[in-house]
mmCIF file of C-alpha atoms and ligand atoms in Angstrom:
data_model
loop_
_atom_site.group_PDB
_atom_site.id
_atom_site.type_symbol
_atom_site.label_atom_id
_atom_site.label_comp_id
_atom_site.label_asym_id
_atom_site.label_seq_id
_atom_site.Cartn_x
_atom_site.Cartn_y
_atom_site.Cartn_z
ATOM 1 C CA MET A 9 194.127 124.763 280.215
ATOM 2 C CA ALA A 10 195.869 121.453 279.826
ATOM 3 C CA PHE A 11 197.929 121.073 276.490
ATOM 4 C CA GLU A 12 199.322 117.904 275.183
ATOM 5 C CA VAL A 13 203.045 118.573 274.097
ATOM 6 C CA PHE A 14 203.908 114.898 273.212
ATOM 7 C CA ASP A 15 202.232 111.572 272.974
ATOM 8 C CA ASN A 16 203.655 108.670 271.158
ATOM 9 C CA GLY A 17 201.331 106.052 272.753
ATOM 10 C CA VAL A 18 203.589 105.196 275.731
ATOM 11 C CA HIS A 19 205.152 108.418 276.631
ATOM 12 C CA ARG A 20 203.302 111.702 277.141
ATOM 13 C CA ILE A 21 204.079 115.229 278.224
ATOM 14 C CA ILE A 22 201.070 117.364 279.459
ATOM 15 C CA ARG A 23 201.434 121.081 279.909
ATOM 16 C CA PHE A 24 199.210 123.028 282.536
ATOM 17 C CA ASP A 25 199.384 126.749 281.974
ATOM 18 C CA ASP A 26 196.405 128.505 283.513
ATOM 19 C CA LEU A 27 196.549 127.624 287.207
ATOM 20 C CA ALA A 28 198.372 130.637 288.389
ATOM 21 C CA GLY A 29 195.884 132.759 290.700
ATOM 22 C CA GLU A 30 194.883 136.390 289.946
ATOM 23 C CA GLY A 31 197.816 138.650 290.210
ATOM 24 C CA ASP A 32 200.445 135.683 290.042
ATOM 25 C CA VAL A 33 202.771 135.463 287.363
ATOM 26 C CA GLN A 34 201.844 132.936 284.683
ATOM 27 C CA ALA A 35 203.617 129.658 284.889
ATOM 28 C CA ASN A 36 203.682 126.321 283.205
ATOM 29 C CA GLN A 37 203.909 122.972 285.037
ATOM 30 C CA TYR A 38 204.536 119.826 283.081
ATOM 31 C CA LEU A 39 203.524 116.299 283.777
ATOM 32 C CA LEU A 40 205.436 113.422 282.195
ATOM 33 C CA ILE A 41 203.693 109.985 282.171
ATOM 34 C CA ARG A 42 204.944 106.756 281.300
ATOM 35 C CA GLY A 43 204.111 103.185 282.246
ATOM 36 C CA GLY A 44 201.329 104.501 284.433
ATOM 37 C CA ARG A 45 203.816 106.481 286.551
ATOM 38 C CA ALA A 46 204.563 110.224 286.465
ATOM 39 C CA ILE A 47 207.052 112.929 286.789
ATOM 40 C CA VAL A 48 206.140 116.610 287.531
ATOM 41 C CA LEU A 49 208.369 119.370 286.470
ATOM 42 C CA GLU A 50 208.216 122.808 287.945
ATOM 43 C CA PRO A 51 205.379 122.222 290.314
ATOM 44 C CA GLY A 52 204.785 126.028 291.020
ATOM 45 C CA GLY A 53 203.622 128.072 293.956
ATOM 46 C CA ASN A 54 201.614 127.323 296.916
ATOM 47 C CA ARG A 55 198.350 128.922 295.757
ATOM 48 C CA MET A 56 198.217 126.611 292.768
ATOM 49 C CA PHE A 57 198.973 123.331 294.682
ATOM 50 C CA SER A 58 195.266 122.167 294.847
ATOM 51 C CA SER A 59 194.281 123.109 291.323
ATOM 52 C CA LEU A 60 197.302 121.277 290.011
ATOM 53 C CA ILE A 61 196.838 118.202 292.066
ATOM 54 C CA ALA A 62 193.173 118.107 290.765
ATOM 55 C CA ALA A 63 194.365 118.540 287.112
ATOM 56 C CA ILE A 64 197.137 115.854 287.570
ATOM 57 C CA SER A 65 194.650 113.513 289.005
ATOM 58 C CA SER A 66 192.505 113.509 285.786
ATOM 59 C CA TYR A 67 195.668 111.760 284.349
ATOM 60 C CA VAL A 68 197.241 109.625 287.112
ATOM 61 C CA PRO A 69 196.725 109.330 290.844
ATOM 62 C CA PRO A 70 199.169 111.735 292.690
ATOM 63 C CA GLN A 71 200.521 108.483 294.282
ATOM 64 C CA LYS A 72 201.987 107.482 290.999
ATOM 65 C CA ILE A 73 204.373 110.615 291.016
ATOM 66 C CA ASP A 74 207.733 109.119 291.347
ATOM 67 C CA TYR A 75 209.670 112.408 290.986
ATOM 68 C CA ILE A 76 209.126 116.076 291.325
ATOM 69 C CA ILE A 77 211.794 118.302 289.702
ATOM 70 C CA VAL A 78 212.452 121.886 290.503
ATOM 71 C CA SER A 79 214.967 123.467 288.336
ATOM 72 C CA HIS A 80 215.740 126.247 290.994
ATOM 73 C CA GLN A 81 214.703 127.836 294.160
ATOM 74 C CA ASP A 82 212.279 130.424 292.981
ATOM 75 C CA PRO A 83 208.769 130.524 294.630
ATOM 76 C CA ASP A 84 206.913 130.239 291.271
ATOM 77 C CA VAL A 85 208.772 126.894 290.895
ATOM 78 C CA ALA A 86 209.052 125.364 294.411
ATOM 79 C CA ALA A 87 206.852 127.093 296.870
ATOM 80 C CA GLY A 88 204.072 124.532 296.696
ATOM 81 C CA LEU A 89 206.547 121.640 297.633
ATOM 82 C CA ASN A 90 204.953 121.163 300.926
ATOM 83 C CA GLY A 91 201.726 119.765 299.492
ATOM 84 C CA TYR A 92 203.368 117.190 297.623
ATOM 85 C CA LEU A 93 205.514 116.303 300.336
ATOM 86 C CA LEU A 94 202.255 115.228 302.243
ATOM 87 C CA VAL A 95 200.190 113.508 299.393
ATOM 88 C CA THR A 96 202.800 111.773 297.446
ATOM 89 C CA ASP A 97 205.900 109.524 298.086
ATOM 90 C CA ALA A 98 207.881 111.269 295.416
ATOM 91 C CA LYS A 99 211.396 112.341 295.282
ATOM 92 C CA PHE A 100 212.605 115.752 294.952
ATOM 93 C CA VAL A 101 215.072 116.603 292.387
ATOM 94 C CA MET A 102 216.755 119.836 292.740
ATOM 95 C CA PRO A 103 220.349 121.502 292.319
ATOM 96 C CA ALA A 104 222.443 120.506 295.208
ATOM 97 C CA ILE A 105 223.360 123.998 296.196
ATOM 98 C CA TRP A 106 219.705 124.614 296.955
ATOM 99 C CA GLU A 107 219.003 121.555 298.786
ATOM 100 C CA ARG A 108 219.388 123.229 302.284
ATOM 101 C CA PHE A 109 217.304 126.377 301.188
ATOM 102 C CA ILE A 110 214.195 125.003 299.400
ATOM 103 C CA PRO A 111 212.876 122.751 302.155
ATOM 104 C CA THR A 112 212.324 126.098 303.912
ATOM 105 C CA PHE A 113 209.017 126.138 301.772
ATOM 106 C CA CYS A 114 207.818 123.191 303.522
ATOM 107 C CA SER A 115 206.031 123.087 307.089
ATOM 108 C CA LYS A 116 207.926 120.036 307.935
ATOM 109 C CA GLY A 117 211.431 119.112 306.943
ATOM 110 C CA ILE A 118 211.886 116.999 303.823
ATOM 111 C CA ALA A 119 213.587 113.810 304.726
ATOM 112 C CA GLN A 120 217.055 113.737 303.310
ATOM 113 C CA SER A 121 216.216 110.375 301.656
ATOM 114 C CA ARG A 122 213.553 112.150 299.554
ATOM 115 C CA ILE A 123 215.984 114.658 298.009
ATOM 116 C CA VAL A 124 217.827 114.000 294.954
ATOM 117 C CA PRO A 125 220.672 116.641 294.763
ATOM 118 C CA VAL A 126 221.958 117.454 291.402
ATOM 119 C CA PRO A 127 225.743 118.254 291.483
ATOM 120 C CA ASP A 128 227.220 121.175 289.752
ATOM 121 C CA LYS A 129 228.109 119.081 286.482
ATOM 122 C CA GLY A 130 224.702 117.871 286.093
ATOM 123 C CA MET A 131 223.924 114.126 285.998
ATOM 124 C CA ARG A 132 221.866 111.564 284.117
ATOM 125 C CA PHE A 133 219.046 109.490 285.740
ATOM 126 C CA SER A 134 217.043 106.497 284.785
ATOM 127 C CA TRP A 135 213.133 106.245 285.024
ATOM 128 C CA GLN A 136 210.922 103.823 283.483
ATOM 129 C CA GLY A 137 213.743 102.528 281.176
ATOM 130 C CA VAL A 138 214.606 106.119 279.974
ATOM 131 C CA ASP A 139 217.898 107.784 280.611
ATOM 132 C CA PHE A 140 217.152 111.420 281.268
ATOM 133 C CA ILE A 141 219.912 114.054 281.338
ATOM 134 C CA ILE A 142 219.902 116.707 283.713
ATOM 135 C CA LEU A 143 222.007 119.688 282.491
ATOM 136 C CA PRO A 144 223.728 122.277 284.356
ATOM 137 C CA ALA A 145 222.339 125.818 283.542
ATOM 138 C CA HIS A 146 224.053 127.929 286.150
ATOM 139 C CA PHE A 147 223.165 131.534 286.353
ATOM 140 C CA LEU A 148 220.184 130.998 283.813
ATOM 141 C CA HIS A 149 219.067 132.544 286.011
ATOM 142 C CA SER A 150 219.533 131.120 289.229
ATOM 143 C CA SER A 151 223.217 130.578 290.667
ATOM 144 C CA GLY A 152 222.396 126.747 290.589
ATOM 145 C CA ASN A 153 219.710 125.999 287.833
ATOM 146 C CA ILE A 154 219.141 122.852 286.150
ATOM 147 C CA HIS A 155 217.620 121.956 282.592
ATOM 148 C CA VAL A 156 216.191 118.724 282.066
ATOM 149 C CA TYR A 157 216.473 116.660 278.622
ATOM 150 C CA ASP A 158 213.993 113.806 277.781
ATOM 151 C CA PRO A 159 215.693 111.699 275.180
ATOM 152 C CA VAL A 160 212.374 109.977 274.005
ATOM 153 C CA SER A 161 210.626 113.254 272.898
ATOM 154 C CA HIS A 162 213.797 115.100 272.360
ATOM 155 C CA SER A 163 212.405 117.800 274.780
ATOM 156 C CA LEU A 164 214.545 120.319 276.677
ATOM 157 C CA PHE A 165 212.768 121.650 279.722
ATOM 158 C CA SER A 166 214.516 125.136 279.911
ATOM 159 C CA SER A 167 213.289 126.513 283.193
ATOM 160 C CA ASP A 168 213.261 130.522 283.060
ATOM 161 C CA LEU A 169 215.369 130.411 279.857
ATOM 162 C CA GLY A 170 213.096 131.100 277.023
ATOM 163 C CA ALA A 171 210.324 132.613 279.384
ATOM 164 C CA ALA A 172 207.990 134.916 277.915
ATOM 165 C CA ILE A 173 205.832 137.271 279.641
ATOM 166 C CA PHE A 174 202.685 138.464 277.769
ATOM 167 C CA PRO A 175 201.204 141.835 278.351
ATOM 168 C CA PRO A 176 197.359 141.609 279.236
ATOM 169 C CA GLU A 177 196.077 142.811 275.992
ATOM 170 C CA VAL A 178 197.896 139.874 274.136
ATOM 171 C CA GLU A 179 196.100 136.674 274.026
ATOM 172 C CA GLU A 180 198.521 133.942 275.352
ATOM 173 C CA TYR A 181 199.592 131.068 272.810
ATOM 174 C CA PRO A 182 201.268 127.666 273.868
ATOM 175 C CA VAL A 183 203.617 127.299 270.955
ATOM 176 C CA VAL A 184 205.738 129.980 269.244
ATOM 177 C CA GLN A 185 204.529 130.702 265.613
ATOM 178 C CA ASP A 186 206.592 133.763 264.792
ATOM 179 C CA PHE A 187 209.973 133.946 266.423
ATOM 180 C CA ASP A 188 210.690 137.597 265.533
ATOM 181 C CA GLU A 189 207.409 138.609 266.920
ATOM 182 C CA HIS A 190 207.911 136.483 269.850
ATOM 183 C CA VAL A 191 211.067 138.046 270.923
ATOM 184 C CA LYS A 192 209.375 141.157 272.232
ATOM 185 C CA TYR A 193 207.713 139.226 274.861
ATOM 186 C CA MET A 194 211.059 137.654 276.131
ATOM 187 C CA GLU A 195 213.434 140.389 275.802
ATOM 188 C CA ALA A 196 212.754 142.452 278.904
ATOM 189 C CA PHE A 197 212.507 139.435 281.176
ATOM 190 C CA HIS A 198 215.922 137.932 279.827
ATOM 191 C CA LYS A 199 217.781 141.298 280.063
ATOM 192 C CA ARG A 200 216.844 141.588 283.666
ATOM 193 C CA TYR A 201 216.554 138.152 284.960
ATOM 194 C CA MET A 202 219.385 136.368 283.046
ATOM 195 C CA PRO A 203 222.561 137.632 284.812
ATOM 196 C CA SER A 204 225.298 136.735 282.627
ATOM 197 C CA LYS A 205 226.008 136.751 278.764
ATOM 198 C CA ALA A 206 228.829 134.415 279.579
ATOM 199 C CA ALA A 207 226.542 131.824 281.048
ATOM 200 C CA CYS A 208 224.181 132.183 278.025
ATOM 201 C CA ARG A 209 227.060 131.704 275.600
ATOM 202 C CA ALA A 210 228.281 128.597 277.633
ATOM 203 C CA TRP A 211 224.784 127.114 277.562
ATOM 204 C CA ALA A 212 224.387 127.618 273.909
ATOM 205 C CA ARG A 213 227.648 125.884 273.241
ATOM 206 C CA MET A 214 226.619 122.951 275.316
ATOM 207 C CA VAL A 215 223.364 122.316 273.826
ATOM 208 C CA TRP A 216 224.261 123.279 270.348
ATOM 209 C CA GLU A 217 225.024 119.632 269.291
ATOM 210 C CA MET A 218 222.258 118.109 271.253
ATOM 211 C CA ASP A 219 219.170 116.603 269.263
ATOM 212 C CA ILE A 220 216.545 118.785 270.285
ATOM 213 C CA GLU A 221 212.915 118.955 268.720
ATOM 214 C CA ARG A 222 211.623 121.427 271.219
ATOM 215 C CA ILE A 223 212.490 123.835 274.109
ATOM 216 C CA ILE A 224 210.028 123.848 276.989
ATOM 217 C CA PRO A 225 210.218 126.981 279.276
ATOM 218 C CA GLN A 226 208.513 127.544 282.723
ATOM 219 C CA HIS A 227 206.730 130.699 281.479
ATOM 220 C CA GLY A 228 205.177 131.509 278.147
ATOM 221 C CA ALA A 229 205.278 129.370 274.867
ATOM 222 C CA ILE A 230 207.252 126.261 273.607
ATOM 223 C CA PHE A 231 209.763 126.414 270.712
ATOM 224 C CA GLU A 232 208.646 123.650 268.495
ATOM 225 C CA GLY A 233 210.774 122.228 265.799
ATOM 226 C CA ARG A 234 214.463 122.073 264.851
ATOM 227 C CA GLU A 235 214.171 125.410 263.089
ATOM 228 C CA MET A 236 212.678 127.292 265.980
ATOM 229 C CA VAL A 237 215.152 125.536 268.502
ATOM 230 C CA LYS A 238 217.966 126.850 266.400
ATOM 231 C CA ARG A 239 216.579 130.338 266.214
ATOM 232 C CA PHE A 240 216.113 130.395 270.087
ATOM 233 C CA ILE A 241 219.522 128.994 270.835
ATOM 234 C CA ASP A 242 221.132 131.637 268.247
ATOM 235 C CA TRP A 243 219.121 134.368 270.246
ATOM 236 C CA VAL A 244 220.405 133.192 273.565
ATOM 237 C CA ALA A 245 224.014 132.918 272.350
ATOM 238 C CA THR A 246 224.035 136.659 271.092
ATOM 239 C CA MET A 247 221.732 138.280 273.429
ATOM 240 C CA ASP A 248 222.863 140.970 275.838
ATOM 241 C CA CYS A 249 221.826 140.739 279.529
ATOM 242 C CA GLY A 250 222.275 141.162 283.133
ATOM 243 C CA VAL A 251 225.371 142.402 284.965
ATOM 244 C CA GLU A 252 226.991 143.741 281.633
ATOM 245 C CA LEU A 253 223.958 145.781 280.873
ATOM 246 C CA MET A 254 223.711 146.941 284.353
ATOM 247 C CA VAL A 255 227.375 148.033 284.582
ATOM 248 C CA LYS A 256 226.981 149.815 281.072
ATOM 249 C CA ALA A 257 223.838 151.809 282.511
ATOM 250 C CA GLY A 258 225.865 153.014 285.522
ATOM 251 C CA VAL A 259 223.413 151.393 287.955
ATOM 252 C CA PHE A 260 226.149 150.496 290.291
ATOM 253 C CA ALA A 261 226.465 153.906 291.984
ATOM 254 C CA VAL A 262 225.567 154.979 295.534
ATOM 255 C CA PRO A 263 222.049 156.639 295.339
ATOM 256 C CA GLU A 264 221.771 160.237 295.929
HETATM 257 FE FE1 FE2 B 6 213.085 131.834 288.347
HETATM 258 FE FE1 FE2 B 7 210.038 131.353 286.936
#
């Protein structure tokens, strides 16, 4: 289903959230439209490429996509890139440390001129008169991960941070209503897929002072409104996860 996340008449964010095939992990893809041009964030896997292009086409012709932003190297984020390489002239924004790895998803190489590598310290980039901020989000969860801040809608696209995985018996919802209830759908994922508590705390410190109206993850539901954003950042700052839990559990031992 397409879900309108933001629309002020000139600047729109559309979310697609049900294009993953049977057995594939649920994933959200985002389309930003402004001045008749578009950006796609987190384009997703190979198997959803044709349905996503069809869905995008009902808003804007794919030839109008200027940038495709991939937050990290995971297949549910970037495995479909090959299709975009062929049907658009878009540039691919990706963490610099993955720029030699991500093109492996493509049958023909991505020309270097089409890659916009994001340095470890993040960067700003201008599109349609708007200065977007690409934030470093290292180890959340990929060793080189980026988040994108849209200063018009005050939205932070947070990649896998904030991901929720709903069990089959729960009806998925696009926006978090009850944070305490929602935590149980995020917990297992973050404990295992977020490698470092230190990274979580560094991220929380970085975004704490930012003007954020919503946090938009790649899986699950959106944290909408200042109060919900604050609850989420607090949760990230205090959560135990990753290597510390593994060490505590004694997993690092030669198997019998
Ligand atoms: Fe991931
Ligand atoms: Fe993911």
